[in-house]
mmCIF file of C-alpha atoms in Angstrom:
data_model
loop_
_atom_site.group_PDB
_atom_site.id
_atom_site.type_symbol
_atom_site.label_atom_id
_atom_site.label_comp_id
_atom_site.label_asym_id
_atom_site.label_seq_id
_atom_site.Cartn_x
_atom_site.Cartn_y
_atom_site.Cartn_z
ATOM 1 C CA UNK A 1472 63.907 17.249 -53.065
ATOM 2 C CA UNK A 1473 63.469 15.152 -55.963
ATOM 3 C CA UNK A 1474 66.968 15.581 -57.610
ATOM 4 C CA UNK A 1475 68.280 15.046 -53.839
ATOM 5 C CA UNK A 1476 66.224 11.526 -54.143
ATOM 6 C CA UNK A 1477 67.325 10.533 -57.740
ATOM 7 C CA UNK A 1478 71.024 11.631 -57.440
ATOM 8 C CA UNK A 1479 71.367 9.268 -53.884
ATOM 9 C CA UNK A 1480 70.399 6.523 -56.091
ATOM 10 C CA UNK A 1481 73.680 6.532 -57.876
ATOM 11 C CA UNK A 1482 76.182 6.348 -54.592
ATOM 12 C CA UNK A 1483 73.897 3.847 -52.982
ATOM 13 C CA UNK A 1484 73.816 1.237 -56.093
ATOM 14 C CA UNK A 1485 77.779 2.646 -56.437
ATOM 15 C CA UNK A 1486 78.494 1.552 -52.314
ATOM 16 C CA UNK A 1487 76.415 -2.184 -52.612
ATOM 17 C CA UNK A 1488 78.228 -2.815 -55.690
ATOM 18 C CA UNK A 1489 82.036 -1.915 -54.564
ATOM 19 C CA UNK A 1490 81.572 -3.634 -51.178
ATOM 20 C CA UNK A 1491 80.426 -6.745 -52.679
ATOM 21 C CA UNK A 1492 83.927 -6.383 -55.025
ATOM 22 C CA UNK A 1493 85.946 -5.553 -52.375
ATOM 23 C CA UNK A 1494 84.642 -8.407 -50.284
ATOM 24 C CA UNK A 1495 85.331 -10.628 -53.208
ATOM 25 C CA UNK A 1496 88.839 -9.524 -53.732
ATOM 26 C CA UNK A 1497 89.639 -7.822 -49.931
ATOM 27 C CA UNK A 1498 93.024 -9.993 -50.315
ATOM 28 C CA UNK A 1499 94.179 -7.474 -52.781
ATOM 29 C CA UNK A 1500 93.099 -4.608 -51.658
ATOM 30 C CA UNK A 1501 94.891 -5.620 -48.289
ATOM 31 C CA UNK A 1502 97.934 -6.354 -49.755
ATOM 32 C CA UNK A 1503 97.669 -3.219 -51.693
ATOM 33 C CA UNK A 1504 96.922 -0.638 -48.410
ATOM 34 C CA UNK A 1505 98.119 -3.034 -45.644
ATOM 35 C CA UNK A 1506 95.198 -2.875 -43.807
ATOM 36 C CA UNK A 1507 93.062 -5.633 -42.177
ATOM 37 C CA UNK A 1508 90.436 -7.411 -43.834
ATOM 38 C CA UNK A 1509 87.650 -4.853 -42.204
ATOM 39 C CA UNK A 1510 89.090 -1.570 -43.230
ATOM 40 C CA UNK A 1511 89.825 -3.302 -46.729
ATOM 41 C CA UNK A 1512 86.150 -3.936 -47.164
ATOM 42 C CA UNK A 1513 84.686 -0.425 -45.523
ATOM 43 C CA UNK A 1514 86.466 1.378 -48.322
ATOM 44 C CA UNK A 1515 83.133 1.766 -49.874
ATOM 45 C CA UNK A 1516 81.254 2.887 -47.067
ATOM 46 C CA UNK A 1517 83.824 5.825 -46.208
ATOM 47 C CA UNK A 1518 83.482 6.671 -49.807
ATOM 48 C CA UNK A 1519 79.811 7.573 -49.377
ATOM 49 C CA UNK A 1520 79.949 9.024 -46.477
ATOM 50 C CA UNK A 1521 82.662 11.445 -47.569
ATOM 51 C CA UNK A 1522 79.861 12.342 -50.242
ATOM 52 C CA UNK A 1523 76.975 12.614 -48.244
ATOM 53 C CA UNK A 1524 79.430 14.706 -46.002
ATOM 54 C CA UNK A 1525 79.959 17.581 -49.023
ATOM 55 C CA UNK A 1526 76.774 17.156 -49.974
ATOM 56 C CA UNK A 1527 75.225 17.920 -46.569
ATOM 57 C CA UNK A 1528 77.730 20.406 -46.109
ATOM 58 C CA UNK A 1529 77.042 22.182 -49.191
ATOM 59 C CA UNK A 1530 73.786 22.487 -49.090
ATOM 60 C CA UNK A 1531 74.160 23.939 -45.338
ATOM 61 C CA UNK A 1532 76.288 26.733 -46.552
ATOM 62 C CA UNK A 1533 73.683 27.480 -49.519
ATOM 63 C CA UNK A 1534 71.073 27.688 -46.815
ATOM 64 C CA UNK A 1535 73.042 30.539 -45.671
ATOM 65 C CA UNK A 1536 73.152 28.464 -41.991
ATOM 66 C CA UNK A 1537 76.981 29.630 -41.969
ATOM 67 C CA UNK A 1538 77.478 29.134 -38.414
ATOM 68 C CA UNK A 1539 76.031 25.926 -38.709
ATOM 69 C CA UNK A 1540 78.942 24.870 -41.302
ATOM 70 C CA UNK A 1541 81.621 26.266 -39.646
ATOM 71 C CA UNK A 1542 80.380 24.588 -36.435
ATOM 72 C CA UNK A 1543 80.240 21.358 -38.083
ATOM 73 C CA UNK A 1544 83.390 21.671 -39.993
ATOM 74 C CA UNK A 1545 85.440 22.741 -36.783
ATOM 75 C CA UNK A 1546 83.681 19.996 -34.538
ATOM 76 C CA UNK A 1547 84.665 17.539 -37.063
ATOM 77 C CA UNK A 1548 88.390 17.935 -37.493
ATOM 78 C CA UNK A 1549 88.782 18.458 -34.114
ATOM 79 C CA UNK A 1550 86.500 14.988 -33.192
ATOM 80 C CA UNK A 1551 88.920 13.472 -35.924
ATOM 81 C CA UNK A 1552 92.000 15.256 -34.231
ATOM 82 C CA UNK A 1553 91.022 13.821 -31.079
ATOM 83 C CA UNK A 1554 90.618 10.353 -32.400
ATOM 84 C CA UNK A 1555 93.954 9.977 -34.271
ATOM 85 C CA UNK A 1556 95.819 10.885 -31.298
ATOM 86 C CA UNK A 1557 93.942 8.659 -28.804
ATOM 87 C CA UNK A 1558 93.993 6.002 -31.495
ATOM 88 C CA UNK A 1559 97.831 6.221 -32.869
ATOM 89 C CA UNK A 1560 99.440 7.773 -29.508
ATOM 90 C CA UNK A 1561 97.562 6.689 -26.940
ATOM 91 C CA UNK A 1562 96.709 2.375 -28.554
ATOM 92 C CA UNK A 1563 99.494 2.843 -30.749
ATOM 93 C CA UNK A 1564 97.786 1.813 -33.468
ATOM 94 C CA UNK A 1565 99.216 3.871 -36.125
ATOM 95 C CA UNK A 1566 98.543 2.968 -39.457
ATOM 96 C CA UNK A 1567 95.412 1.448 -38.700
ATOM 97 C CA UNK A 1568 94.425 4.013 -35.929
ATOM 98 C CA UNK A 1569 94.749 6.830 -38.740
ATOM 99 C CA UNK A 1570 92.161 4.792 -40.384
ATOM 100 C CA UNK A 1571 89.759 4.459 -37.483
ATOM 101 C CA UNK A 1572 89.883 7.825 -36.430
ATOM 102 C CA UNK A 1573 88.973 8.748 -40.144
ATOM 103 C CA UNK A 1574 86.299 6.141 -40.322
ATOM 104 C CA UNK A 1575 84.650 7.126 -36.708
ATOM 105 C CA UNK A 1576 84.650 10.699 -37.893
ATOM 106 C CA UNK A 1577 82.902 9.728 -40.767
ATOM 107 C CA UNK A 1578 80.097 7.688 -39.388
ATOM 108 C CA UNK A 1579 79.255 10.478 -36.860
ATOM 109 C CA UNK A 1580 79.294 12.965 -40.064
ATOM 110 C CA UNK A 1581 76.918 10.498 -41.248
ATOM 111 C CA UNK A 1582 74.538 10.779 -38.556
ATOM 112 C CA UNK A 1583 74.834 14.984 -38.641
ATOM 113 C CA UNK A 1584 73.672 14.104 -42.284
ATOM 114 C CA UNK A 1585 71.324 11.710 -41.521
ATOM 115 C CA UNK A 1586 69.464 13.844 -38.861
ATOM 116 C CA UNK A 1587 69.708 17.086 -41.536
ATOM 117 C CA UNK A 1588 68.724 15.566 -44.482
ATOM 118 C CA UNK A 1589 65.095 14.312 -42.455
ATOM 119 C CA UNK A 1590 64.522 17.755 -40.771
ATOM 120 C CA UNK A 1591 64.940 19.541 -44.226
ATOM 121 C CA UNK A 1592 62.873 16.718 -45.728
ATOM 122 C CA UNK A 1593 65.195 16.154 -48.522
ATOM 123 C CA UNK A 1594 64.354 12.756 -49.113
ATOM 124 C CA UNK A 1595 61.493 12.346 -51.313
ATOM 125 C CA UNK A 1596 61.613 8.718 -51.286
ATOM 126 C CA UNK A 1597 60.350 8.224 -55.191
ATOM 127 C CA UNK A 1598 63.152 7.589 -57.913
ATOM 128 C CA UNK A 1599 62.867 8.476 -61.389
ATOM 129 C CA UNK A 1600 64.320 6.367 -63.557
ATOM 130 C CA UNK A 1601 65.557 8.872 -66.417
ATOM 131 C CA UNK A 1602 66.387 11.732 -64.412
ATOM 132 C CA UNK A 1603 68.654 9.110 -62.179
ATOM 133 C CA UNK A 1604 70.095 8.417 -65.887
ATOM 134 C CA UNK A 1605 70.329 12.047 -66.815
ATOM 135 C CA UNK A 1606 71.822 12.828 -63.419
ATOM 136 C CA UNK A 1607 74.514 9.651 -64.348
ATOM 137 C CA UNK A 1608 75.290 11.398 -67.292
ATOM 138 C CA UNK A 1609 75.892 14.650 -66.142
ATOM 139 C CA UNK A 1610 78.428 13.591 -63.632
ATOM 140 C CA UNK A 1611 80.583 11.460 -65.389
ATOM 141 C CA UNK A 1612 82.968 13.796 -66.436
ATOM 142 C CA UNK A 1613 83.536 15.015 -62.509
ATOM 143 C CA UNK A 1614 84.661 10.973 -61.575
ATOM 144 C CA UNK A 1615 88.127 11.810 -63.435
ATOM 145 C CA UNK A 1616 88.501 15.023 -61.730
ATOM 146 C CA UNK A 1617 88.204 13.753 -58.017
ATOM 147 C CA UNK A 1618 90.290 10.407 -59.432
ATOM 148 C CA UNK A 1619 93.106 12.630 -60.377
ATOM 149 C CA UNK A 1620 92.326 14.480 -56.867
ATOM 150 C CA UNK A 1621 92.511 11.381 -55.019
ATOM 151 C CA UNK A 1622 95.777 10.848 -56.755
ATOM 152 C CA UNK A 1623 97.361 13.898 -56.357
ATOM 153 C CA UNK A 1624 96.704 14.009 -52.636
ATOM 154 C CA UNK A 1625 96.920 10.953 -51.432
ATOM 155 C CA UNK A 1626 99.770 8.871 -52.662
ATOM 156 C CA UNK A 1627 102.217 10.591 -51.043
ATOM 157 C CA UNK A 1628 101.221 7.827 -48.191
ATOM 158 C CA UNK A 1629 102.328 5.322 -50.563
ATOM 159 C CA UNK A 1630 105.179 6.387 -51.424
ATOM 160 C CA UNK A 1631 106.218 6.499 -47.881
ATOM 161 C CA UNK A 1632 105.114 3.319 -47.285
ATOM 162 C CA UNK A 1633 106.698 2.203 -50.350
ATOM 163 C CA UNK A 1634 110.036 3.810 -49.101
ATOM 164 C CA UNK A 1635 109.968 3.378 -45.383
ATOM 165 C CA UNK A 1636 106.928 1.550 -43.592
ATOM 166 C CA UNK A 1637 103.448 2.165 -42.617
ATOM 167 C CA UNK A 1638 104.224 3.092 -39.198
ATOM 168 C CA UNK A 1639 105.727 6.536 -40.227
ATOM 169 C CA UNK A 1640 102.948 7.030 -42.747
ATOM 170 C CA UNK A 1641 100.233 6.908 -39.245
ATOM 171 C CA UNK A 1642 102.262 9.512 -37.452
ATOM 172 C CA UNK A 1643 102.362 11.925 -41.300
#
């Protein structure tokens, strides 16, 4: 419970600071992703919420509550599924539906999370300065890693929009 407490310390002071960045320089990061200005600035939040996500998940399967993983897994890709098709096929949205759907997703995962983390308790609501530090530490050599991850999955969109248009890259 503690190390739960100190180590949210680090995404939460991560997700204030890049959203005040990215509201302060949304023009580029728009230009960059061709998105509108709220997706632009809601980077930061999706970003945390994809952690809390594997965290939440993770610690679900190490409860050994296995049917509650898969059950949560399944549900959400096929809640995200259900949204990228309504959203791209059905408002023709693409680009930006693809982005919704994602986003939605993630905000209910959130609220799994949410409802999780306060049944197991595993918020102890104290921080400790050094172990937040120690935690810091620790994990610096894993923000390379899922950098190279991010990379290595995910600009094929770019190069598709780079090549074609953003349109085609909703529908991929």
């Amino acid at each position: 419970r503690t190390h739960f407490t100190n180590a949210w310390v680090i995404p939460a002071i991560s997700w204030a600071l890049l959203t005040f960045l990215f509201v302060i320089f949304y023009y580029f990061i728009q230009r960059l992703l061709k998105v509108n200005f709220f997706f632009a600035v809601t980077i930061p939040l999706s970003c945390f919420l994809i952690i809390l996500n594997d965290v939440i998940l993770n610690i679900t399967r190490n409860k050994s509550k296995h049917f509650l993983f898969a059950g949560f897994s399944i549900s959400k890709n096929l809640v995200e599924i259900g949204l990228t098709l309504f959203f791209i096929m059905g408002l023709g949205l693409a680009w930006q539906g693809r982005l919704a759907s994602a986003l939605v997703t993630l905000i209910l995962s959130g609220v799994f999370a949410k409802k999780k983390k306060k049944k197991w308790m595993l918020f102890k609501g104290e921080f400790d300065k050094s172990e937040v530090k120690q935690i810091f530490r620790s994990g610096l050599p894993f923000i390379p890693e899922r950098l190279s991850i991010f990379v290595l999955y995910y600009s094929d969109r770019f190069f598709i929009d780079f090549f074609k248009d953003t349109g085609d890259v909703g529908y991929y």
